[in-house]
Coordinates of C-alpha atoms in Angstrom, one line a residue:
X1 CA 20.0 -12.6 -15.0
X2 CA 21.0 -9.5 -13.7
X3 CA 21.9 -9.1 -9.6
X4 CA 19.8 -6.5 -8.2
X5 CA 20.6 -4.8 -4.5
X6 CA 17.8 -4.7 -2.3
X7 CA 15.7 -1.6 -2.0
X8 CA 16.9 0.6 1.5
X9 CA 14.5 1.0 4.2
X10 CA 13.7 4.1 5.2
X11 CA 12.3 4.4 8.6
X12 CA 8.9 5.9 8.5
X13 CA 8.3 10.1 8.6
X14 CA 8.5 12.1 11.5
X15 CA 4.9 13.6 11.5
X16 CA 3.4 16.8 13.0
X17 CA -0.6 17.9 12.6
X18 CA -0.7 21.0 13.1
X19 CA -3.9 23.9 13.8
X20 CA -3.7 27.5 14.1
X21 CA -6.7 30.3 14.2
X22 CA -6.1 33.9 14.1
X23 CA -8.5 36.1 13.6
X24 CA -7.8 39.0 10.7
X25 CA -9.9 41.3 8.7
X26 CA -11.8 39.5 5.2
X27 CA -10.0 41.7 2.8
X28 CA -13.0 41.2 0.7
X29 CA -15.8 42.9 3.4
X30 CA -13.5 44.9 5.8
X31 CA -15.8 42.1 8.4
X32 CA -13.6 40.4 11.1
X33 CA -13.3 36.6 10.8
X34 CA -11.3 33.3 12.1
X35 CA -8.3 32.1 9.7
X36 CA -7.8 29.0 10.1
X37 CA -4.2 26.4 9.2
X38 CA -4.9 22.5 9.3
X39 CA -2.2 20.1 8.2
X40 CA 0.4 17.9 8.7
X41 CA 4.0 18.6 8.6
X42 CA 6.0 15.4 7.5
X43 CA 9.8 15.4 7.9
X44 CA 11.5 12.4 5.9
X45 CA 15.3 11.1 6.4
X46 CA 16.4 10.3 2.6
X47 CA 19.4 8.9 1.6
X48 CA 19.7 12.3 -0.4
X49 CA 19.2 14.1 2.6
X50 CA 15.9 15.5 4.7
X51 CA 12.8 16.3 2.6
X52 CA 10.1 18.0 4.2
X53 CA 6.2 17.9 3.2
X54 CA 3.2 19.9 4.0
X55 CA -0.4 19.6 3.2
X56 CA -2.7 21.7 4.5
X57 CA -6.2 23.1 4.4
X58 CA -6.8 27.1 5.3
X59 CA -10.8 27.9 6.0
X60 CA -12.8 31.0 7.4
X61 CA -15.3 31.7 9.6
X62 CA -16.4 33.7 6.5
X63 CA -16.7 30.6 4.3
X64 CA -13.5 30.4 2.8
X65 CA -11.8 27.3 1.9
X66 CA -8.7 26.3 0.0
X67 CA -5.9 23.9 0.2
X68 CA -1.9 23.5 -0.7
X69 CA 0.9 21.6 -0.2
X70 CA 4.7 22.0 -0.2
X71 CA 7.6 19.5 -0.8
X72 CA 11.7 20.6 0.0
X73 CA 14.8 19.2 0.4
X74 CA 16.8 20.4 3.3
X75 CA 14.9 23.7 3.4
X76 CA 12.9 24.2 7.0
X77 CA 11.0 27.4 5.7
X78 CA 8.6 27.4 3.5
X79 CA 6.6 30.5 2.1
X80 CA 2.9 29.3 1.2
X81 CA 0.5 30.9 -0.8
X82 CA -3.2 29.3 -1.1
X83 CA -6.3 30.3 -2.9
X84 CA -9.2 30.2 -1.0
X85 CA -13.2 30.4 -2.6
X86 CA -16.0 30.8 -1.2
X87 CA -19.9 29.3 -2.4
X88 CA -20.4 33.1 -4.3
X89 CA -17.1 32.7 -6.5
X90 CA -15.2 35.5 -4.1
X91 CA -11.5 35.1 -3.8
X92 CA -9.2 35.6 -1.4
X93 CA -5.2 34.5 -1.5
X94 CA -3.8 33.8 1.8
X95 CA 0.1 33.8 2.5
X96 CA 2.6 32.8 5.1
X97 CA 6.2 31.8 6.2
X98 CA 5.7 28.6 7.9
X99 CA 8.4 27.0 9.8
X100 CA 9.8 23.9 11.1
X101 CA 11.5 24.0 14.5
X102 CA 13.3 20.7 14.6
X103 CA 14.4 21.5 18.1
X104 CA 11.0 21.8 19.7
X105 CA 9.2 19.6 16.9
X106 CA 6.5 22.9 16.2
X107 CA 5.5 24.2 12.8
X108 CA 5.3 28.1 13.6
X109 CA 3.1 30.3 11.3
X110 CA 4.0 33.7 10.5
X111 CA 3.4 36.8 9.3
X112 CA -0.4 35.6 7.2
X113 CA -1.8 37.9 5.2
X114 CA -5.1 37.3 3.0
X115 CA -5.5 39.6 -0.2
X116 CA -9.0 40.2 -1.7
X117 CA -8.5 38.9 -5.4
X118 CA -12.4 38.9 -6.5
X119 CA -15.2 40.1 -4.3

């Protein structure tokens, strides 16, 4: 019989939800409409070192909808790119730098930008 070592604990992830509306042009219409980021940042202490996750879910006012998520190791900053349909088939890509502050414990969007792949 083989010794084995017992598996590490890892203390559970540090969490973050996070929710952000802008409002920006539908590159598909030229209309106005809400943008909207819902997730949950997750920050993991690893034996290997920090790994961060994101899930997320971006919807319109429009009637967009699409969803991503990111994994990295030691990496705060993460550039996202999601597609997002709508009932009619219409496409839209939205992208943006998101990143974590560890200091402050915020997930800060920035600069999103939404392209008009099929209208």
């Amino acid at each position: 019989m083989l010794p084995f070592a017992p598996a590490a604990t890892a203390a559970g992830p540090t969490i973050e939800p996070f929710n952000e509306t802008f409002v920006d042009i539908n590159p598909c219409t030229g209309d106005l409409h809400s943008v909207t980021f819902t997730g949950t940042f997750y920050e993991f202490d690893r034996a290997s070192g920090i790994e961060y996750r994101i899930d997320r879910v971006v919807t319109t006012s429009s009637g967009f909808v699409g969803r991503g998520n990111e994994v990295a190791t030691d990496e705060r900053v993460f550039k996202v790119a999601d597609l997002l349909k709508n009932a009619e088939g219409d496409l839209i890509l939205a992208s943006a730098t998101l990143v974590w502050d560890a200091a402050s414990g915020t997930l800060d969007i920035h600069g999103p930008g939404l392209t008009c792949l099929k209208s």
